[in-house]
Structures are given as structure tokens and as C-alpha cells.
Amino acid sequence: MEPMIRVEHLNKVFQSSAGNVIAADDISFSIERGDIFGIIGLSGAGKSTLVRCLNLLERPSSGNIYIGEKSLLNLSEKELRMQRQKIGMIFQHFNLLMQRNVLDNVCFPLEIAGINKRKARERALEMLRTVGLEDKAKAYPSQLSGGQKQRVAIARVLAGNPEIVLCDEATSALDPQTTKSILSLLEFPQSYPQGTKSVALNIHNFQKMPQI
């Protein structure tokens, strides 16, 4: 069986007036279905760049990325958009829509995917229950703590039922207790059958690794 994600000899070089900056240097690895895969390193090591390459938010300078048997770099723009619907991404800074309440934030990607409004709201509420924020459905992001905002971001990703979840420093700005609760959510004990999803985590704090 093919790995869920396979990276082969990936390189990423940024060009600037000061010279070339190598963010990723001949990186190869694979992630099996159901794996939780940690990408660790110091600040500036290229972790975020690598995670963003996995769904082509950042295009590598060379190398290849496979989701199953498909090379992302060989897909058309339409095919890539369809493939990205299987990949959820949780960002460090939440990326919530400030003019939408919590429920509508979680519904947003479902609306884009063309899901029926009633079914989208049912799914969004289910995911808010999963992250313990059902009572905040009508609240706005400005009324939430940092940990609550990150839970909304996780609910939004889980609502789309992705096969792959990418986390870009999803807990770096949170306190230790909130970090622990957020990392426990990424194990998806309530929302997903065991072994059906793959997760890639970008983490700069080595002390967090035993919690995963």
C-alpha cells in the first residue's frame, strides 16, 4: 500500500538580494495512513516552509510530493484544488474570519465545497461539540481566548473530513495547559475512526513531543 504522503528529495531555495537561502535541503520521508508525524527543529530551520510545501502553498524548487500515487507537482490547477479538499491545514494565527461567528467560521469551507447549508451547520455543530465549544457557536472571534480560537480552527478543519491534516506551529502561542488540550484533540478520539487520518505537525518546542 502506498504511503499517504511521500516526499522525495525536496529542496526549497529562496532568492534575495543578499543571496540564496536554503530552507529545505534534499528532504525525503513518508507518512503512512493513520500516522501522527512530528516535524521538529529550531526557529528558522525551515519547518513551516516544509509543511507549506506538502500542499503546495509553497512550491518546492525541486523534488516531488506524492499524495497516495499522485504527484502534486504534475496536477493541473483544477486537479490541485480538488486534491487540496482532502488536506486540512491548521495555522499558527488561526486565520478566522472576524466578521463571522464561530459557527459560520466552521461552516465556511463547507459552503465553499458546495455542501447543503443545513448539513453544513449540522456538521459544524458536531465538530464544535468535539472541541468543547458548542456553547460558543454564536460568539465572535474577538470574544474568544487564544486557545478557544485555535479550537475553532481545528473544528473548521475537521468539519471538512480531510484525509490529511497539516499543523503549522498550531500551539506555539499557547500556554502549556491549553497546548496539552489542543494536542489531545489532534488525536481525533471522537471524530475519526482510528487509523484513517494522517497528521503532520510542525513543532519548535521539543518538550511537546512526548504529548503527541
PDB file of C-alpha atoms in Angstrom:
ATOM      1  CA  MET A   1       0.000   0.000   0.000  1.00  0.00           C
ATOM      2  CA  GLU A   2       1.251   3.472  -0.901  1.00  0.00           C
ATOM      3  CA  PRO A   3       2.069   5.862   1.975  1.00  0.00           C
ATOM      4  CA  MET A   4      -0.456   8.650   2.472  1.00  0.00           C
ATOM      5  CA  ILE A   5       2.302  11.236   1.881  1.00  0.00           C
ATOM      6  CA  ARG A   6       5.655  10.657   0.207  1.00  0.00           C
ATOM      7  CA  VAL A   7       8.302  13.367  -0.149  1.00  0.00           C
ATOM      8  CA  GLU A   8      11.262  12.709  -2.441  1.00  0.00           C
ATOM      9  CA  HIS A   9      14.435  14.817  -2.495  1.00  0.00           C
ATOM     10  CA  LEU A  10      12.598  18.062  -1.772  1.00  0.00           C
ATOM     11  CA  ASN A  11      14.569  21.287  -1.994  1.00  0.00           C
ATOM     12  CA  LYS A  12      13.409  24.843  -1.457  1.00  0.00           C
ATOM     13  CA  VAL A  13      15.646  27.833  -2.080  1.00  0.00           C
ATOM     14  CA  PHE A  14      14.572  31.443  -1.569  1.00  0.00           C
ATOM     15  CA  GLN A  15      16.382  34.044  -3.630  1.00  0.00           C
ATOM     16  CA  SER A  16      17.075  37.511  -2.259  1.00  0.00           C
ATOM     17  CA  SER A  17      19.418  40.424  -2.842  1.00  0.00           C
ATOM     18  CA  ALA A  18      21.578  39.088  -0.009  1.00  0.00           C
ATOM     19  CA  GLY A  19      21.920  35.703  -1.701  1.00  0.00           C
ATOM     20  CA  ASN A  20      20.185  32.363  -1.727  1.00  0.00           C
ATOM     21  CA  VAL A  21      18.587  30.972   1.450  1.00  0.00           C
ATOM     22  CA  ILE A  22      18.201  27.199   1.608  1.00  0.00           C
ATOM     23  CA  ALA A  23      15.006  26.408   3.545  1.00  0.00           C
ATOM     24  CA  ALA A  24      14.800  22.690   2.676  1.00  0.00           C
ATOM     25  CA  ASP A  25      17.761  20.599   1.560  1.00  0.00           C
ATOM     26  CA  ASP A  26      17.223  17.186  -0.072  1.00  0.00           C
ATOM     27  CA  ILE A  27      14.421  16.047   2.265  1.00  0.00           C
ATOM     28  CA  SER A  28      12.794  12.645   1.817  1.00  0.00           C
ATOM     29  CA  PHE A  29      10.266  10.902   4.084  1.00  0.00           C
ATOM     30  CA  SER A  30       6.907   9.146   4.020  1.00  0.00           C
ATOM     31  CA  ILE A  31       3.837   9.290   6.274  1.00  0.00           C
ATOM     32  CA  GLU A  32       1.572   6.262   6.495  1.00  0.00           C
ATOM     33  CA  ARG A  33      -2.209   6.426   6.823  1.00  0.00           C
ATOM     34  CA  GLY A  34      -3.073   6.984  10.489  1.00  0.00           C
ATOM     35  CA  ASP A  35       0.381   8.317  11.427  1.00  0.00           C
ATOM     36  CA  ILE A  36       0.964  11.416  13.547  1.00  0.00           C
ATOM     37  CA  PHE A  37       4.252  12.747  12.191  1.00  0.00           C
ATOM     38  CA  GLY A  38       6.245  15.436  14.010  1.00  0.00           C
ATOM     39  CA  ILE A  39       8.498  17.907  12.201  1.00  0.00           C
ATOM     40  CA  ILE A  40      10.752  19.424  14.853  1.00  0.00           C
ATOM     41  CA  GLY A  41      13.563  21.942  14.798  1.00  0.00           C
ATOM     42  CA  LEU A  42      14.705  25.344  15.948  1.00  0.00           C
ATOM     43  CA  SER A  43      13.130  28.600  14.782  1.00  0.00           C
ATOM     44  CA  GLY A  44      14.229  29.400  11.246  1.00  0.00           C
ATOM     45  CA  ALA A  45      15.047  25.771  10.425  1.00  0.00           C
ATOM     46  CA  GLY A  46      12.509  25.650   7.578  1.00  0.00           C
ATOM     47  CA  LYS A  47       9.714  23.696   9.301  1.00  0.00           C
ATOM     48  CA  SER A  48       6.894  25.983   8.160  1.00  0.00           C
ATOM     49  CA  THR A  49       8.265  26.029   4.620  1.00  0.00           C
ATOM     50  CA  LEU A  50       8.311  22.235   4.564  1.00  0.00           C
ATOM     51  CA  VAL A  51       4.738  21.959   5.866  1.00  0.00           C
ATOM     52  CA  ARG A  52       3.530  24.520   3.331  1.00  0.00           C
ATOM     53  CA  CYS A  53       5.218  22.546   0.560  1.00  0.00           C
ATOM     54  CA  LEU A  54       3.114  19.494   1.435  1.00  0.00           C
ATOM     55  CA  ASN A  55       0.004  21.113  -0.063  1.00  0.00           C
ATOM     56  CA  LEU A  56       1.893  23.391  -2.467  1.00  0.00           C
ATOM     57  CA  LEU A  57       1.104  26.619  -0.645  1.00  0.00           C
ATOM     58  CA  GLU A  58       4.854  26.884  -1.185  1.00  0.00           C
ATOM     59  CA  ARG A  59       6.195  25.268  -4.346  1.00  0.00           C
ATOM     60  CA  PRO A  60       9.479  23.401  -3.917  1.00  0.00           C
ATOM     61  CA  SER A  61      12.455  24.360  -6.048  1.00  0.00           C
ATOM     62  CA  SER A  62      12.961  20.700  -6.911  1.00  0.00           C
ATOM     63  CA  GLY A  63      11.909  17.249  -5.766  1.00  0.00           C
ATOM     64  CA  ASN A  64       8.464  15.711  -5.629  1.00  0.00           C
ATOM     65  CA  ILE A  65       5.480  15.320  -3.291  1.00  0.00           C
ATOM     66  CA  TYR A  66       3.026  12.464  -3.633  1.00  0.00           C
ATOM     67  CA  ILE A  67      -0.384  12.109  -2.037  1.00  0.00           C
ATOM     68  CA  GLY A  68      -1.065   8.432  -2.490  1.00  0.00           C
ATOM     69  CA  GLU A  69       0.059   7.715  -6.038  1.00  0.00           C
ATOM     70  CA  LYS A  70      -0.482  11.269  -7.309  1.00  0.00           C
ATOM     71  CA  SER A  71       2.361  13.731  -7.721  1.00  0.00           C
ATOM     72  CA  LEU A  72       1.048  17.149  -6.666  1.00  0.00           C
ATOM     73  CA  LEU A  73       3.518  18.852  -8.991  1.00  0.00           C
ATOM     74  CA  ASN A  74       2.023  17.117 -12.026  1.00  0.00           C
ATOM     75  CA  LEU A  75      -1.579  18.148 -11.323  1.00  0.00           C
ATOM     76  CA  SER A  76      -3.445  20.867 -13.175  1.00  0.00           C
ATOM     77  CA  GLU A  77      -4.774  23.804 -11.154  1.00  0.00           C
ATOM     78  CA  LYS A  78      -8.248  22.243 -11.126  1.00  0.00           C
ATOM     79  CA  GLU A  79      -6.891  18.856 -10.052  1.00  0.00           C
ATOM     80  CA  LEU A  80      -4.787  20.512  -7.340  1.00  0.00           C
ATOM     81  CA  ARG A  81      -7.839  22.349  -5.961  1.00  0.00           C
ATOM     82  CA  MET A  82      -9.698  19.042  -5.754  1.00  0.00           C
ATOM     83  CA  GLN A  83      -6.741  17.358  -4.058  1.00  0.00           C
ATOM     84  CA  ARG A  84      -6.479  20.169  -1.508  1.00  0.00           C
ATOM     85  CA  GLN A  85     -10.032  19.426  -0.394  1.00  0.00           C
ATOM     86  CA  LYS A  86      -8.573  16.256   1.155  1.00  0.00           C
ATOM     87  CA  ILE A  87      -5.918  18.259   3.027  1.00  0.00           C
ATOM     88  CA  GLY A  88      -6.778  20.409   6.048  1.00  0.00           C
ATOM     89  CA  MET A  89      -4.354  22.971   7.462  1.00  0.00           C
ATOM     90  CA  ILE A  90      -4.288  24.497  10.936  1.00  0.00           C
ATOM     91  CA  PHE A  91      -2.337  27.756  11.068  1.00  0.00           C
ATOM     92  CA  GLN A  92      -0.446  29.332  13.954  1.00  0.00           C
ATOM     93  CA  HIS A  93      -2.510  32.540  13.803  1.00  0.00           C
ATOM     94  CA  PHE A  94      -5.912  30.842  13.473  1.00  0.00           C
ATOM     95  CA  ASN A  95      -6.964  32.671  10.249  1.00  0.00           C
ATOM     96  CA  LEU A  96     -10.549  33.069  11.464  1.00  0.00           C
ATOM     97  CA  LEU A  97     -12.993  35.416   9.741  1.00  0.00           C
ATOM     98  CA  MET A  98     -13.583  38.180  12.285  1.00  0.00           C
ATOM     99  CA  GLN A  99     -16.956  39.232  10.808  1.00  0.00           C
ATOM    100  CA  ARG A 100     -18.377  35.696  11.140  1.00  0.00           C
ATOM    101  CA  ASN A 101     -19.395  33.989  14.351  1.00  0.00           C
ATOM    102  CA  VAL A 102     -17.858  30.688  15.441  1.00  0.00           C
ATOM    103  CA  LEU A 103     -20.483  28.503  13.775  1.00  0.00           C
ATOM    104  CA  ASP A 104     -20.229  30.385  10.492  1.00  0.00           C
ATOM    105  CA  ASN A 105     -16.425  30.156  10.597  1.00  0.00           C
ATOM    106  CA  VAL A 106     -16.626  26.385  10.864  1.00  0.00           C
ATOM    107  CA  CYS A 107     -19.275  26.267   8.114  1.00  0.00           C
ATOM    108  CA  PHE A 108     -17.251  28.431   5.724  1.00  0.00           C
ATOM    109  CA  PRO A 109     -15.140  25.729   3.990  1.00  0.00           C
ATOM    110  CA  LEU A 110     -18.204  23.501   3.740  1.00  0.00           C
ATOM    111  CA  GLU A 111     -20.061  26.289   1.948  1.00  0.00           C
ATOM    112  CA  ILE A 112     -17.167  26.650  -0.497  1.00  0.00           C
ATOM    113  CA  ALA A 113     -17.278  22.887  -1.116  1.00  0.00           C
ATOM    114  CA  GLY A 114     -20.967  23.193  -2.033  1.00  0.00           C
ATOM    115  CA  ILE A 115     -22.343  21.336   0.992  1.00  0.00           C
ATOM    116  CA  ASN A 116     -26.043  21.867   1.704  1.00  0.00           C
ATOM    117  CA  LYS A 117     -26.438  24.648   4.300  1.00  0.00           C
ATOM    118  CA  ARG A 118     -28.402  22.513   6.763  1.00  0.00           C
ATOM    119  CA  LYS A 119     -25.942  19.640   6.539  1.00  0.00           C
ATOM    120  CA  ALA A 120     -23.038  22.084   6.851  1.00  0.00           C
ATOM    121  CA  ARG A 121     -24.434  23.537  10.076  1.00  0.00           C
ATOM    122  CA  GLU A 122     -25.099  20.068  11.497  1.00  0.00           C
ATOM    123  CA  ARG A 123     -21.524  19.027  10.725  1.00  0.00           C
ATOM    124  CA  ALA A 124     -20.129  22.275  12.145  1.00  0.00           C
ATOM    125  CA  LEU A 125     -22.051  21.845  15.406  1.00  0.00           C
ATOM    126  CA  GLU A 126     -20.833  18.256  15.665  1.00  0.00           C
ATOM    127  CA  MET A 127     -17.224  19.432  15.385  1.00  0.00           C
ATOM    128  CA  LEU A 128     -17.788  22.242  17.889  1.00  0.00           C
ATOM    129  CA  ARG A 129     -19.029  19.608  20.339  1.00  0.00           C
ATOM    130  CA  THR A 130     -15.885  17.607  19.630  1.00  0.00           C
ATOM    131  CA  VAL A 131     -13.624  20.536  20.567  1.00  0.00           C
ATOM    132  CA  GLY A 132     -15.803  21.563  23.534  1.00  0.00           C
ATOM    133  CA  LEU A 133     -17.096  24.842  22.101  1.00  0.00           C
ATOM    134  CA  GLU A 134     -20.737  24.157  21.283  1.00  0.00           C
ATOM    135  CA  ASP A 135     -21.736  26.899  23.746  1.00  0.00           C
ATOM    136  CA  LYS A 136     -19.630  29.436  21.785  1.00  0.00           C
ATOM    137  CA  ALA A 137     -21.346  28.840  18.440  1.00  0.00           C
ATOM    138  CA  LYS A 138     -22.804  32.364  18.324  1.00  0.00           C
ATOM    139  CA  ALA A 139     -19.718  34.113  19.706  1.00  0.00           C
ATOM    140  CA  TYR A 140     -17.305  36.068  17.501  1.00  0.00           C
ATOM    141  CA  PRO A 141     -13.523  35.508  17.345  1.00  0.00           C
ATOM    142  CA  SER A 142     -12.854  38.769  19.208  1.00  0.00           C
ATOM    143  CA  GLN A 143     -14.737  37.311  22.190  1.00  0.00           C
ATOM    144  CA  LEU A 144     -12.570  34.175  22.403  1.00  0.00           C
ATOM    145  CA  SER A 145      -9.275  33.360  24.090  1.00  0.00           C
ATOM    146  CA  GLY A 146      -6.287  32.184  22.065  1.00  0.00           C
ATOM    147  CA  GLY A 147      -6.947  28.565  22.977  1.00  0.00           C
ATOM    148  CA  GLN A 148     -10.606  28.849  22.016  1.00  0.00           C
ATOM    149  CA  LYS A 149      -9.687  30.398  18.663  1.00  0.00           C
ATOM    150  CA  GLN A 150      -7.342  27.504  17.974  1.00  0.00           C
ATOM    151  CA  ARG A 151     -10.116  25.043  18.849  1.00  0.00           C
ATOM    152  CA  VAL A 152     -12.379  26.783  16.339  1.00  0.00           C
ATOM    153  CA  ALA A 153      -9.618  26.496  13.731  1.00  0.00           C
ATOM    154  CA  ILE A 154      -9.319  22.765  14.476  1.00  0.00           C
ATOM    155  CA  ALA A 155     -13.111  22.313  14.283  1.00  0.00           C
ATOM    156  CA  ARG A 156     -13.135  24.095  10.925  1.00  0.00           C
ATOM    157  CA  VAL A 157     -10.516  21.733   9.546  1.00  0.00           C
ATOM    158  CA  LEU A 158     -12.143  18.602  10.965  1.00  0.00           C
ATOM    159  CA  ALA A 159     -15.535  19.621   9.558  1.00  0.00           C
ATOM    160  CA  GLY A 160     -14.208  19.090   6.054  1.00  0.00           C
ATOM    161  CA  ASN A 161     -13.325  15.473   6.926  1.00  0.00           C
ATOM    162  CA  PRO A 162      -9.813  15.704   5.430  1.00  0.00           C
ATOM    163  CA  GLU A 163      -7.626  12.678   4.860  1.00  0.00           C
ATOM    164  CA  ILE A 164      -4.563  14.694   5.876  1.00  0.00           C
ATOM    165  CA  VAL A 165      -4.176  17.422   8.498  1.00  0.00           C
ATOM    166  CA  LEU A 166      -1.173  19.769   8.412  1.00  0.00           C
ATOM    167  CA  CYS A 167      -0.379  21.844  11.510  1.00  0.00           C
ATOM    168  CA  ASP A 168       1.907  24.862  11.185  1.00  0.00           C
ATOM    169  CA  GLU A 169       3.053  25.806  14.714  1.00  0.00           C
ATOM    170  CA  ALA A 170      -0.553  25.368  15.859  1.00  0.00           C
ATOM    171  CA  THR A 171       0.335  25.631  19.576  1.00  0.00           C
ATOM    172  CA  SER A 172       3.350  27.945  19.637  1.00  0.00           C
ATOM    173  CA  ALA A 173       1.481  30.938  21.100  1.00  0.00           C
ATOM    174  CA  LEU A 174      -0.497  28.975  23.690  1.00  0.00           C
ATOM    175  CA  ASP A 175       0.127  28.283  27.376  1.00  0.00           C
ATOM    176  CA  PRO A 176       1.194  24.742  28.435  1.00  0.00           C
ATOM    177  CA  GLN A 177      -2.245  23.624  29.650  1.00  0.00           C
ATOM    178  CA  THR A 178      -4.006  24.856  26.518  1.00  0.00           C
ATOM    179  CA  THR A 179      -1.263  23.313  24.399  1.00  0.00           C
ATOM    180  CA  LYS A 180      -1.869  19.933  26.029  1.00  0.00           C
ATOM    181  CA  SER A 181      -5.606  20.096  25.349  1.00  0.00           C
ATOM    182  CA  ILE A 182      -5.072  21.178  21.731  1.00  0.00           C
ATOM    183  CA  LEU A 183      -2.588  18.363  21.072  1.00  0.00           C
ATOM    184  CA  SER A 184      -5.023  15.843  22.539  1.00  0.00           C
ATOM    185  CA  LEU A 185      -7.665  16.997  20.037  1.00  0.00           C
ATOM    186  CA  LEU A 186      -5.311  16.199  17.180  1.00  0.00           C
ATOM    187  CA  GLU A 187      -5.558  12.532  18.115  1.00  0.00           C
ATOM    188  CA  PHE A 188      -9.227  12.747  16.999  1.00  0.00           C
ATOM    189  CA  PRO A 189     -10.546  10.215  19.541  1.00  0.00           C
ATOM    190  CA  GLN A 190     -14.193  11.156  18.996  1.00  0.00           C
ATOM    191  CA  SER A 191     -14.331  12.312  15.413  1.00  0.00           C
ATOM    192  CA  TYR A 192     -12.419   9.770  13.389  1.00  0.00           C
ATOM    193  CA  PRO A 193     -12.120   6.002  13.228  1.00  0.00           C
ATOM    194  CA  GLN A 194      -8.651   5.003  14.386  1.00  0.00           C
ATOM    195  CA  GLY A 195      -6.022   4.902  11.670  1.00  0.00           C
ATOM    196  CA  THR A 196      -7.971   6.731   8.970  1.00  0.00           C
ATOM    197  CA  LYS A 197      -6.235  10.131   9.044  1.00  0.00           C
ATOM    198  CA  SER A 198      -2.626  11.278   8.775  1.00  0.00           C
ATOM    199  CA  VAL A 199      -1.314  14.313  10.674  1.00  0.00           C
ATOM    200  CA  ALA A 200       1.903  16.283  10.098  1.00  0.00           C
ATOM    201  CA  LEU A 201       2.808  18.605  12.983  1.00  0.00           C
ATOM    202  CA  ASN A 202       5.340  21.414  12.815  1.00  0.00           C
ATOM    203  CA  ILE A 203       6.637  21.949  16.371  1.00  0.00           C
ATOM    204  CA  HIS A 204       9.592  24.008  17.576  1.00  0.00           C
ATOM    205  CA  ASN A 205       9.310  23.038  21.266  1.00  0.00           C
ATOM    206  CA  PHE A 206      10.938  19.636  21.776  1.00  0.00           C
ATOM    207  CA  GLN A 207       9.250  19.272  25.177  1.00  0.00           C
ATOM    208  CA  LYS A 208       5.864  18.976  23.446  1.00  0.00           C
ATOM    209  CA  MET A 209       6.819  15.843  21.533  1.00  0.00           C
ATOM    210  CA  PRO A 210       6.050  13.346  24.346  1.00  0.00           C
ATOM    211  CA  GLN A 211       2.456  14.667  24.380  1.00  0.00           C
ATOM    212  CA  ILE A 212       1.872  13.558  20.782  1.00  0.00           C
TER     213      ILE A 212
END
